Short mmCIF file of C-alpha atoms and ligand atoms in Angstrom, two decimals:
data_model
loop_
_atom_site.label_atom_id
_atom_site.label_comp_id
_atom_site.label_asym_id
_atom_site.label_seq_id
_atom_site.Cartn_x
_atom_site.Cartn_y
_atom_site.Cartn_z
CA MET A 684 101.07 104.10 79.20
CA ILE A 685 103.47 106.94 79.85
CA ILE A 686 102.68 110.59 79.40
CA ASP A 687 105.21 113.21 78.65
CA ASP A 688 105.73 114.87 82.06
CA LYS A 689 107.59 111.77 83.19
CA LYS A 690 110.87 113.04 81.77
CA LEU A 691 114.02 112.34 83.75
CA ILE A 692 116.25 115.27 84.57
CA PHE A 693 118.73 114.03 81.96
CA GLU A 694 116.05 114.27 79.29
CA LEU A 695 115.07 117.90 79.86
CA PRO A 696 116.00 120.35 77.08
CA GLU A 697 119.48 121.67 77.93
CA THR A 698 119.05 125.40 77.87
CA GLY A 699 122.41 126.01 79.45
CA GLY A 700 123.16 128.24 82.37
CA ARG A 701 124.15 125.43 84.67
CA ARG A 702 126.62 127.69 86.41
CA GLN A 703 124.50 130.77 86.35
CA TYR A 704 124.34 130.82 90.17
CA ILE A 705 127.83 129.53 90.87
CA PRO A 706 130.20 132.19 89.53
CA GLU A 707 133.29 130.87 87.81
CA GLY A 708 135.70 132.31 90.38
CA GLU A 709 133.94 130.74 93.35
CA ARG A 710 136.29 129.13 95.87
CA LEU A 711 134.49 125.78 96.01
CA THR A 712 134.62 125.35 92.24
CA LYS A 713 138.31 126.24 92.22
CA ASP A 714 139.22 123.85 94.99
CA LEU A 715 137.31 121.06 93.33
CA GLU A 716 138.98 121.73 90.01
CA ALA A 717 142.40 121.81 91.60
CA TRP A 718 141.79 118.54 93.35
CA TYR A 719 140.04 116.70 90.57
CA GLY A 720 141.59 118.26 87.48
CA GLN A 721 139.60 120.70 85.43
CA ASP A 722 139.04 118.48 82.40
CA LYS A 723 138.10 115.43 84.39
CA MET A 724 135.55 117.45 86.31
CA ARG A 725 133.89 118.56 83.11
CA ASP A 726 133.93 115.11 81.50
CA GLU A 727 133.25 112.67 84.26
CA LEU A 728 130.63 114.54 86.22
CA ASP A 729 128.03 114.33 83.54
CA PHE A 730 125.53 116.79 84.96
CA PRO A 731 122.85 118.04 82.61
CA ASN A 732 123.39 121.60 81.57
CA LEU A 733 120.31 123.11 83.21
CA SER A 734 119.56 126.34 85.00
CA GLU A 735 118.73 126.38 88.68
CA ILE A 736 115.07 127.10 88.11
CA GLN A 737 114.73 124.14 85.74
CA VAL A 738 116.16 121.86 88.42
CA ILE A 739 113.95 123.27 91.16
CA ARG A 740 110.84 122.94 89.01
CA HIS A 741 111.74 119.41 88.07
CA TYR A 742 112.08 118.22 91.67
CA THR A 743 109.18 120.26 93.03
CA ASN A 744 106.87 118.80 90.39
CA LEU A 745 108.18 115.30 91.07
CA SER A 746 107.52 115.68 94.80
CA ALA A 747 103.95 116.78 94.06
CA LYS A 748 103.34 113.47 92.24
CA ASN A 749 104.04 111.55 95.40
CA TYR A 750 101.10 110.53 97.58
CA GLY A 751 101.46 110.15 101.32
CA VAL A 752 99.43 110.29 104.48
CA GLU A 753 100.04 114.06 104.46
CA ASN A 754 98.07 114.27 101.19
CA GLY A 755 94.98 112.28 102.08
CA PRO A 756 93.52 108.95 103.24
CA TYR A 757 95.89 105.99 103.06
CA PRO A 758 93.95 102.89 104.17
CA LEU A 759 96.69 100.42 103.22
CA GLY A 760 95.77 97.37 105.31
CA SER A 761 98.47 95.71 107.40
CA CYS A 762 100.79 98.70 106.90
CA THR A 763 99.21 101.06 109.50
CA MET A 764 99.99 104.26 107.63
CA LYS A 765 99.42 106.57 110.55
CA TYR A 766 100.51 110.16 110.72
CA ASN A 767 103.95 110.95 112.15
CA PRO A 768 103.49 114.08 114.33
CA LYS A 769 105.93 116.90 113.67
CA VAL A 770 107.05 117.05 117.31
CA ASN A 771 108.77 113.69 116.70
CA GLU A 772 110.82 115.36 113.99
CA ASP A 773 111.62 118.38 116.19
CA VAL A 774 113.00 116.12 118.91
CA THR A 775 115.11 114.10 116.50
CA ALA A 776 116.52 117.24 114.87
CA MET A 777 117.78 118.65 118.20
CA PRO A 778 121.51 119.30 117.61
CA LYS A 779 122.51 117.28 120.66
CA PHE A 780 120.99 114.19 119.06
CA ALA A 781 121.54 114.98 115.42
CA GLY A 782 125.24 115.75 115.95
CA LEU A 783 126.20 112.49 117.66
CA HIS A 784 128.68 110.03 116.24
CA PRO A 785 128.11 106.32 116.84
CA MET A 786 131.71 105.81 117.93
CA GLN A 787 131.64 108.37 120.74
CA PRO A 788 132.66 106.94 124.10
CA CYS A 789 129.72 106.18 126.41
CA PRO A 790 130.51 108.88 129.00
CA THR A 791 129.97 111.51 126.28
CA VAL A 792 126.52 110.21 125.23
CA GLN A 793 124.87 109.61 128.60
CA GLY A 794 121.78 111.64 127.69
CA THR A 795 121.05 109.60 124.60
CA LEU A 796 121.70 106.35 126.43
CA LYS A 797 119.29 107.44 129.15
CA VAL A 798 116.62 108.05 126.53
CA MET A 799 117.31 104.58 125.11
CA HIS A 800 117.08 103.10 128.58
CA ASP A 801 113.80 104.91 129.31
CA HIS A 802 112.45 103.78 125.96
CA GLU A 803 113.36 100.19 126.75
CA LEU A 804 111.41 100.43 130.02
CA ALA A 805 108.46 101.99 128.18
CA LEU A 806 108.41 99.21 125.57
CA CYS A 807 108.64 96.60 128.34
CA ASP A 808 105.59 98.21 129.96
CA LEU A 809 103.77 98.28 126.65
CA THR A 810 104.39 94.62 125.84
CA GLY A 811 104.88 92.84 129.17
CA MET A 812 108.44 91.84 128.25
CA ASP A 813 111.59 92.17 130.41
CA ARG A 814 114.31 93.23 127.97
CA PHE A 815 114.58 94.80 124.50
CA THR A 816 117.21 95.04 121.81
CA PHE A 817 117.15 98.07 119.54
CA GLN A 818 119.29 96.67 116.75
CA PRO A 819 116.73 95.39 114.20
CA ALA A 820 116.06 97.89 111.43
CA ALA A 821 112.54 96.78 110.40
CA GLY A 822 109.69 94.51 111.40
CA ALA A 823 110.91 91.62 109.26
CA HIS A 824 114.43 92.10 110.63
CA GLY A 825 112.92 91.95 114.14
CA GLU A 826 111.23 88.66 113.26
CA LEU A 827 114.56 87.18 112.19
CA THR A 828 116.19 88.48 115.37
CA GLY A 829 113.42 87.04 117.58
CA ILE A 830 113.39 83.67 115.82
CA LEU A 831 117.18 83.44 116.15
CA LEU A 832 116.63 84.01 119.87
CA ILE A 833 114.32 80.99 120.01
CA HIS A 834 116.90 79.02 118.02
CA ALA A 835 119.72 79.97 120.42
CA TYR A 836 117.56 79.01 123.40
CA HIS A 837 116.85 75.48 122.16
CA LEU A 838 120.45 74.92 121.10
CA ASP A 839 121.73 76.07 124.49
CA LYS A 840 119.47 73.50 126.11
CA GLY A 841 120.93 70.84 123.83
CA ASP A 842 117.54 70.41 122.17
CA GLU A 843 118.69 70.19 118.57
CA LYS A 844 115.80 68.36 116.98
CA ARG A 845 113.35 71.27 117.04
CA LYS A 846 113.36 72.30 113.42
CA TYR A 847 109.76 73.41 112.78
CA MET A 848 108.13 76.80 113.25
CA LEU A 849 104.33 76.83 113.33
CA ILE A 850 102.74 79.64 111.34
CA PRO A 851 99.02 80.14 110.63
CA ASP A 852 97.90 80.32 107.00
CA SER A 853 96.66 83.89 107.57
CA ALA A 854 100.13 85.13 108.58
CA HIS A 855 101.99 88.02 107.03
CA GLY A 856 104.37 86.76 104.34
CA THR A 857 107.41 87.92 106.29
CA ASN A 858 106.72 85.30 109.02
CA PRO A 859 107.53 82.18 106.98
CA ALA A 860 110.37 84.04 105.23
CA SER A 861 111.98 84.95 108.58
CA ALA A 862 111.54 81.43 109.97
CA VAL A 863 113.26 79.96 106.91
CA MET A 864 116.07 82.53 107.04
CA ALA A 865 116.66 81.54 110.66
CA GLY A 866 117.04 77.91 109.55
CA PHE A 867 113.60 76.51 110.42
CA LYS A 868 111.06 74.68 108.33
CA VAL A 869 107.51 75.97 108.33
CA ARG A 870 104.48 73.98 109.39
CA GLU A 871 101.33 75.79 108.37
CA VAL A 872 98.40 75.83 110.79
CA LYS A 873 94.92 76.22 109.30
CA SER A 874 92.43 78.92 110.20
CA ASN A 875 88.84 78.01 111.02
CA PRO A 876 85.93 79.62 109.12
CA SER A 877 85.87 82.56 111.58
CA GLY A 878 89.51 83.36 110.76
CA GLU A 879 90.91 82.12 114.09
CA VAL A 880 93.60 79.46 114.59
CA ASP A 881 92.02 76.01 114.18
CA ILE A 882 92.83 74.44 117.56
CA GLU A 883 92.39 70.85 116.34
CA ASP A 884 94.79 71.47 113.45
CA LEU A 885 97.24 73.09 115.88
CA LYS A 886 97.14 70.03 118.15
CA ALA A 887 97.80 67.77 115.17
CA LYS A 888 100.89 69.78 114.21
CA LEU A 889 102.47 69.94 117.69
CA ASP A 890 105.25 67.54 118.66
CA ASP A 891 108.76 67.60 120.10
CA GLU A 892 110.21 68.86 116.83
CA VAL A 893 108.36 72.18 117.10
CA ALA A 894 110.58 75.10 118.17
CA GLY A 895 107.77 77.61 118.48
CA MET A 896 104.83 79.39 116.94
CA MET A 897 104.65 82.81 115.29
CA LEU A 898 101.34 84.54 115.78
CA THR A 899 99.98 88.02 115.40
CA ASN A 900 96.89 89.08 117.31
CA PRO A 901 94.68 90.69 116.13
CA ASN A 902 95.58 88.70 113.08
CA THR A 903 95.99 89.80 109.51
CA LEU A 904 92.24 89.52 108.92
CA GLY A 905 91.78 92.12 111.67
CA ILE A 906 90.28 89.56 114.04
CA PHE A 907 91.22 89.19 117.69
CA ASP A 908 91.81 85.49 118.37
CA PRO A 909 90.20 84.82 121.77
CA ASN A 910 92.03 81.48 122.14
CA THR A 911 95.56 82.91 122.40
CA ALA A 912 96.05 81.83 126.01
CA GLU A 913 95.04 78.27 125.14
CA ILE A 914 97.26 78.28 122.03
CA ALA A 915 100.22 79.46 124.14
CA LYS A 916 99.52 76.76 126.71
CA LEU A 917 99.48 74.03 124.07
CA VAL A 918 102.69 75.26 122.42
CA HIS A 919 104.48 75.57 125.79
CA GLU A 920 103.39 72.08 126.84
CA ALA A 921 105.00 70.76 123.67
CA GLY A 922 108.25 72.57 124.62
CA GLY A 923 107.90 75.35 122.04
CA LEU A 924 108.06 79.12 122.53
CA MET A 925 105.54 81.76 121.47
CA TYR A 926 106.56 84.57 119.12
CA TYR A 927 104.34 87.66 118.89
CA ASP A 928 104.43 89.52 115.61
CA GLY A 929 103.77 92.94 117.13
CA ALA A 930 103.01 94.65 113.84
CA ASN A 931 99.38 94.55 114.95
CA LEU A 932 99.81 95.90 118.47
CA ASN A 933 98.31 99.27 117.53
CA PRO A 934 94.63 98.35 118.24
CA ILE A 935 95.32 96.71 121.61
CA MET A 936 98.12 98.78 123.12
CA MET A 937 97.58 99.71 126.74
CA HIS A 938 94.57 97.35 126.79
CA VAL A 939 96.24 93.95 126.74
CA ARG A 940 99.91 92.90 126.58
CA PRO A 941 101.51 90.06 124.62
CA GLY A 942 103.59 89.19 127.70
CA ASP A 943 100.37 88.54 129.63
CA MET A 944 98.85 86.52 126.78
CA GLY A 945 101.62 83.91 126.98
CA TYR A 946 104.16 85.17 124.46
CA ASP A 947 107.90 84.85 125.14
CA VAL A 948 109.33 87.04 122.35
CA VAL A 949 107.88 90.02 120.47
CA HIS A 950 108.94 92.47 117.84
CA LEU A 951 107.29 95.86 117.49
CA ASN A 952 106.87 97.87 114.33
CA VAL A 953 107.39 101.30 115.82
CA HIS A 954 106.53 102.74 112.38
CA LYS A 955 103.09 101.17 112.65
CA THR A 956 102.24 101.44 116.34
CA LEU A 957 104.28 104.42 117.49
CA SER A 958 103.99 106.69 114.45
CA THR A 959 107.60 106.79 113.20
CA PRO A 960 108.06 107.47 109.46
CA HIS A 961 107.30 104.73 107.08
CA GLY A 962 107.34 103.76 103.47
CA GLY A 963 109.90 104.20 100.75
CA GLY A 964 112.17 101.68 102.44
CA GLY A 965 112.81 103.39 105.74
CA PRO A 966 114.23 104.51 108.03
CA GLY A 967 112.68 101.73 110.08
CA ALA A 968 113.07 99.94 113.37
CA GLY A 969 111.82 96.62 114.70
CA PRO A 970 112.87 96.37 118.35
CA VAL A 971 112.68 92.88 119.84
CA GLY A 972 111.59 92.19 123.41
CA CYS A 973 111.80 88.97 125.37
CA LYS A 974 111.15 87.45 128.75
CA GLU A 975 114.05 87.36 131.21
CA PHE A 976 114.96 83.71 130.52
CA LEU A 977 115.78 84.60 126.90
CA ALA A 978 117.79 87.75 127.67
CA PRO A 979 121.21 86.00 127.71
CA TYR A 980 120.82 85.17 124.00
CA LEU A 981 119.96 88.71 122.84
CA PRO A 982 122.29 90.35 120.33
CA TYR A 983 125.16 92.18 122.04
CA PRO A 984 125.94 94.79 123.20
CA VAL A 985 123.16 95.20 125.74
CA LEU A 986 122.43 98.58 127.31
CA THR A 987 123.22 98.45 131.02
CA GLU A 988 122.97 100.88 133.91
CA GLU A 989 125.22 100.93 136.95
CA ASP A 990 125.18 103.68 139.59
CA GLY A 991 123.35 106.03 137.26
CA GLN A 992 125.89 105.52 134.45
CA TYR A 993 124.88 103.86 131.19
CA TYR A 994 127.17 101.68 129.10
CA TRP A 995 127.04 98.93 126.47
CA ASP A 996 127.78 95.48 127.86
CA TYR A 997 129.70 93.31 125.40
CA ASP A 998 130.34 90.50 127.86
CA ARG A 999 127.45 88.30 126.77
CA PRO A 1000 128.83 84.77 126.28
CA LYS A 1001 125.48 83.27 125.23
CA SER A 1002 124.55 86.05 122.81
CA TYR A 1003 124.27 84.88 119.23
CA GLY A 1004 125.99 88.04 117.97
CA ARG A 1005 124.96 91.22 116.28
CA VAL A 1006 122.19 91.81 113.78
CA ARG A 1007 123.17 95.39 112.97
CA SER A 1008 126.06 97.82 113.34
CA PHE A 1009 126.34 100.23 116.25
CA TYR A 1010 123.35 100.79 118.54
CA GLY A 1011 120.50 100.40 116.06
CA PRO A 1012 118.45 103.08 114.27
CA ILE A 1013 118.43 105.48 117.23
CA ALA A 1014 116.88 108.44 115.39
CA VAL A 1015 113.79 106.28 114.86
CA TYR A 1016 113.57 105.45 118.58
CA LEU A 1017 113.81 109.13 119.51
CA ARG A 1018 110.63 109.58 117.50
CA SER A 1019 108.82 106.60 119.03
CA HIS A 1020 109.82 107.71 122.52
CA ALA A 1021 108.63 111.26 121.83
CA PHE A 1022 105.33 109.81 120.64
CA MET A 1023 104.89 107.72 123.80
CA LEU A 1024 105.72 110.64 126.08
CA ALA A 1025 103.44 113.02 124.17
CA ASN A 1026 100.51 110.58 124.39
CA GLY A 1027 100.99 109.08 127.82
CA VAL A 1028 99.23 105.92 128.92
CA GLU A 1029 95.76 107.30 128.27
CA GLY A 1030 96.65 108.77 124.92
CA LEU A 1031 98.04 105.45 123.71
CA ALA A 1032 94.96 103.59 124.95
CA ASP A 1033 92.79 106.17 123.15
CA ALA A 1034 94.77 105.72 119.93
CA ALA A 1035 94.11 101.97 120.08
CA GLU A 1036 90.39 102.58 120.52
CA ALA A 1037 90.31 105.12 117.71
CA ALA A 1038 92.02 102.60 115.38
CA VAL A 1039 89.25 100.09 116.11
CA ALA A 1040 86.42 102.63 115.95
CA ASN A 1041 87.63 104.01 112.60
CA ALA A 1042 87.91 100.54 111.05
CA ASN A 1043 84.45 99.61 112.29
CA TYR A 1044 82.99 102.86 110.93
CA LEU A 1045 84.22 101.90 107.47
CA TYR A 1046 83.30 98.24 107.84
CA TYR A 1047 79.68 98.84 108.83
CA SER A 1048 79.27 101.65 106.28
CA LEU A 1049 80.35 99.37 103.44
CA LYS A 1050 79.76 95.76 104.34
CA ASP A 1051 76.55 95.44 102.35
CA LEU A 1052 78.30 96.46 99.14
CA TYR A 1053 81.26 94.08 99.32
CA ASP A 1054 81.64 90.45 100.41
CA THR A 1055 83.15 90.00 103.86
CA SER A 1056 85.71 87.42 104.88
CA SER A 1057 84.38 86.62 108.34
CA ASP A 1058 81.44 87.43 110.59
CA ASN A 1059 83.60 88.28 113.58
CA PRO A 1060 83.70 91.88 114.80
CA VAL A 1061 86.72 93.64 113.32
CA MET A 1062 89.58 95.33 115.14
CA HIS A 1063 91.89 97.82 113.38
CA GLU A 1064 91.46 96.47 109.87
CA PHE A 1065 89.23 94.20 107.82
CA VAL A 1066 89.28 92.29 104.59
CA PHE A 1067 86.64 92.60 101.90
CA SER A 1068 86.47 90.21 99.01
CA GLY A 1069 85.87 91.74 95.58
CA ASP A 1070 84.30 88.48 94.37
CA ARG A 1071 80.90 90.03 93.73
CA GLN A 1072 82.46 92.77 91.60
CA ALA A 1073 84.81 90.31 89.85
CA LYS A 1074 81.79 88.29 88.72
CA GLN A 1075 80.50 91.49 87.10
CA GLY A 1076 83.77 91.89 85.21
CA CYS A 1077 85.76 94.24 87.45
CA THR A 1078 88.60 92.72 89.45
CA THR A 1079 90.00 94.00 92.71
CA MET A 1080 92.90 95.42 90.70
CA ASP A 1081 90.41 97.49 88.64
CA LEU A 1082 88.71 98.76 91.81
CA ALA A 1083 92.03 99.69 93.41
CA LYS A 1084 93.25 101.53 90.33
CA ARG A 1085 89.99 103.46 90.14
CA MET A 1086 90.35 104.61 93.76
CA ILE A 1087 93.45 106.54 92.72
CA ASP A 1088 91.23 108.70 90.49
CA TYR A 1089 89.16 109.57 93.56
CA GLY A 1090 92.25 110.83 95.36
CA ILE A 1091 92.71 108.14 97.98
CA HIS A 1092 95.43 105.53 98.28
CA PRO A 1093 93.97 102.08 97.53
CA PRO A 1094 93.82 99.41 100.22
CA THR A 1095 96.19 96.45 100.20
CA VAL A 1096 95.02 94.08 97.47
CA TYR A 1097 95.28 90.32 96.92
CA PHE A 1098 96.46 89.80 100.49
CA PRO A 1099 95.90 87.80 102.66
CA LEU A 1100 96.02 84.90 100.25
CA THR A 1101 93.24 83.08 102.13
CA VAL A 1102 90.64 85.53 100.75
CA HIS A 1103 89.65 85.73 97.03
CA GLU A 1104 90.10 89.13 95.37
CA ALA A 1105 91.09 90.49 98.79
CA MET A 1106 91.01 94.17 99.73
CA MET A 1107 92.49 94.85 103.12
CA VAL A 1108 91.41 98.15 104.63
CA GLU A 1109 93.04 99.90 107.60
CA PRO A 1110 92.23 103.58 108.18
CA THR A 1111 94.38 103.93 111.38
CA ASP A 1112 93.63 106.02 114.45
CA THR A 1113 94.91 109.27 112.94
CA GLU A 1114 92.38 109.39 110.07
CA THR A 1115 89.80 112.17 110.37
CA LYS A 1116 86.02 111.80 110.10
CA GLU A 1117 86.24 113.72 106.83
CA GLY A 1118 88.89 111.29 105.56
CA LEU A 1119 86.82 108.27 106.62
CA ASP A 1120 83.81 109.68 104.77
CA LYS A 1121 85.94 110.18 101.68
CA ILE A 1122 86.90 106.49 101.79
CA VAL A 1123 83.25 105.46 102.24
CA HIS A 1124 82.16 107.72 99.37
CA THR A 1125 84.88 106.30 97.10
CA PHE A 1126 84.02 102.66 97.80
CA LYS A 1127 80.31 103.39 97.27
CA GLU A 1128 80.77 105.26 94.01
CA ILE A 1129 83.04 102.55 92.66
CA ALA A 1130 80.56 99.80 93.56
CA LYS A 1131 78.01 101.75 91.48
CA GLU A 1132 80.42 102.20 88.58
CA VAL A 1133 80.99 98.45 88.41
CA GLU A 1134 77.32 98.16 87.43
CA THR A 1135 76.97 101.26 85.28
CA ASN A 1136 80.33 101.85 83.63
CA PRO A 1137 82.82 98.98 84.03
CA GLU A 1138 84.99 100.31 81.17
CA LEU A 1139 85.90 103.28 83.37
CA LEU A 1140 87.43 100.85 85.85
CA HIS A 1141 89.26 98.78 83.26
CA GLU A 1142 91.07 101.88 82.03
CA ALA A 1143 91.76 103.41 85.45
CA PRO A 1144 93.64 105.32 86.76
CA HIS A 1145 93.01 108.09 84.29
CA HIS A 1146 95.11 110.97 85.62
CA THR A 1147 98.48 109.59 86.72
CA PRO A 1148 101.72 109.82 84.73
CA VAL A 1149 102.14 106.04 84.94
CA ARG A 1150 98.92 104.06 84.82
CA ARG A 1151 99.37 100.31 85.07
CA PRO A 1152 103.02 99.39 85.44
CA ASP A 1153 104.05 95.77 85.12
CA GLU A 1154 104.44 95.24 88.87
CA VAL A 1155 106.44 92.03 88.65
CA LYS A 1156 108.87 93.60 86.21
CA ALA A 1157 109.09 96.72 88.36
CA ALA A 1158 109.98 94.63 91.42
CA LYS A 1159 112.29 92.10 89.75
CA ASP A 1160 113.98 94.13 87.06
CA LEU A 1161 115.09 97.28 88.84
CA VAL A 1162 116.59 99.98 86.67
CA LEU A 1163 118.70 102.01 89.05
CA LYS A 1164 121.01 103.73 86.62
CA TYR A 1165 120.29 106.10 83.78
CA THR A 1166 121.79 105.08 80.46
CA LYS A 1167 121.43 107.22 77.38
C1 LIG B 1890 104.14 95.07 108.35
C2 LIG B 1890 104.12 93.73 108.93
C3 LIG B 1890 105.31 92.98 109.05
C4 LIG B 1890 106.64 93.42 108.47
O1 LIG B 1890 107.15 94.62 108.96
P1 LIG B 1890 108.19 95.51 108.13
O2 LIG B 1890 108.59 96.61 109.04
O3 LIG B 1890 107.46 95.97 106.91
O4 LIG B 1890 109.35 94.62 107.79
C5 LIG B 1890 105.24 91.77 109.69
N1 LIG B 1890 104.07 91.28 110.15
C6 LIG B 1890 102.90 91.95 110.05
C7 LIG B 1890 101.63 91.36 110.59
C8 LIG B 1890 102.89 93.19 109.42
O5 LIG B 1890 101.74 93.86 109.29
#
């Protein structure tokens, strides 16, 4: 259902006065008219005839309908919606960074290249890898980049029969999608009842056609898989490589490193672990790190230092090519580097612990009211099943919609697919005690409402301009252009 304040700017009453603040004789208007032709400018630029204050009110009110981590709790599991500190923005806005052009010759951008170089060293320290590429523009893009690296490695060794990528059934949906985009077929590995990789099933799926395994740890159920070293050993013995989906590095950073757990390639989601902005489609970054033996295959150019001078090395005969233009989303890396420097080793280790403590605070405050997906201790996130509530007539969708009325962002719902009526909750390290208590209060109240007033949930949310959009239609049938 749509209520009336959802009007587009083209639908507002045209009260005139569009040019009230741009006097007719203004130079800009004149130049434009001269260049474009006065009539054309009037006809083709079909701006609504509104006054400045109408426009400002329209956009200010629209912005107030948005909900972000700067409004309140945002426990969207798997997405790690942590707060992006303002100092990150200050650094990125410094004119010496903001004014750069990607085609400037290297000698004129030495400062920025040094920051990139330092950031590469910092990410190597964080992950236990030897080299990084900064090209990938998102986590999923990083996965594709890393899987192509594994592909290039096997091909270079003349090992062409390895066409399978092993992926656990609890994996994030981007993992199988990336493996298929890189030309592999997926072999699914089952989870055991505790949510860990089922070692017997893994053994059954390993052979000399396996190129590698994609794994995230802690996994998407928020469980740390204690068998990673054994898994890596088994995959390596079969000639495969280990890919670490680093989207879940946040709760273990500076405590344990993928490179020490047996992984050969990683991608990081700097927007999840290192606080860069997030949501709304970007800007993102998904840097990919690898062990030295894979470095020759990395996308070119590769940042190189010689005698204190930095330059981009294009002479990489084994590289499989580029995955993005220019150097990668550098403004994002300025933010992640600022975050690492501001926190230092101890600060990052503390953030990891806070992510785990906050998730456990929620988990143990609520686990009697909702069904749980595993008995293992949780890390940075956990999955409840809404089965109990569904049996009483309120689905997970109803619960999530009702949470909006309480002023929090709902958790991720119906994912992972291995859990019925799933609700995946991740408060992140930056959530406050007050925010955590608001989440607890909301989940408790809603569990009560399921018993006392289920109708309230069926009709929720009650106070938003759009209430229950058709999500499939919204995703598949994008309307990007206004037509009268
Ligand atoms: C978020 C996430 C991804 C995908 O990252 P994007 O930056 O959204 O493309 C991949 N794997 C896991 C486990 C994730 O949580």
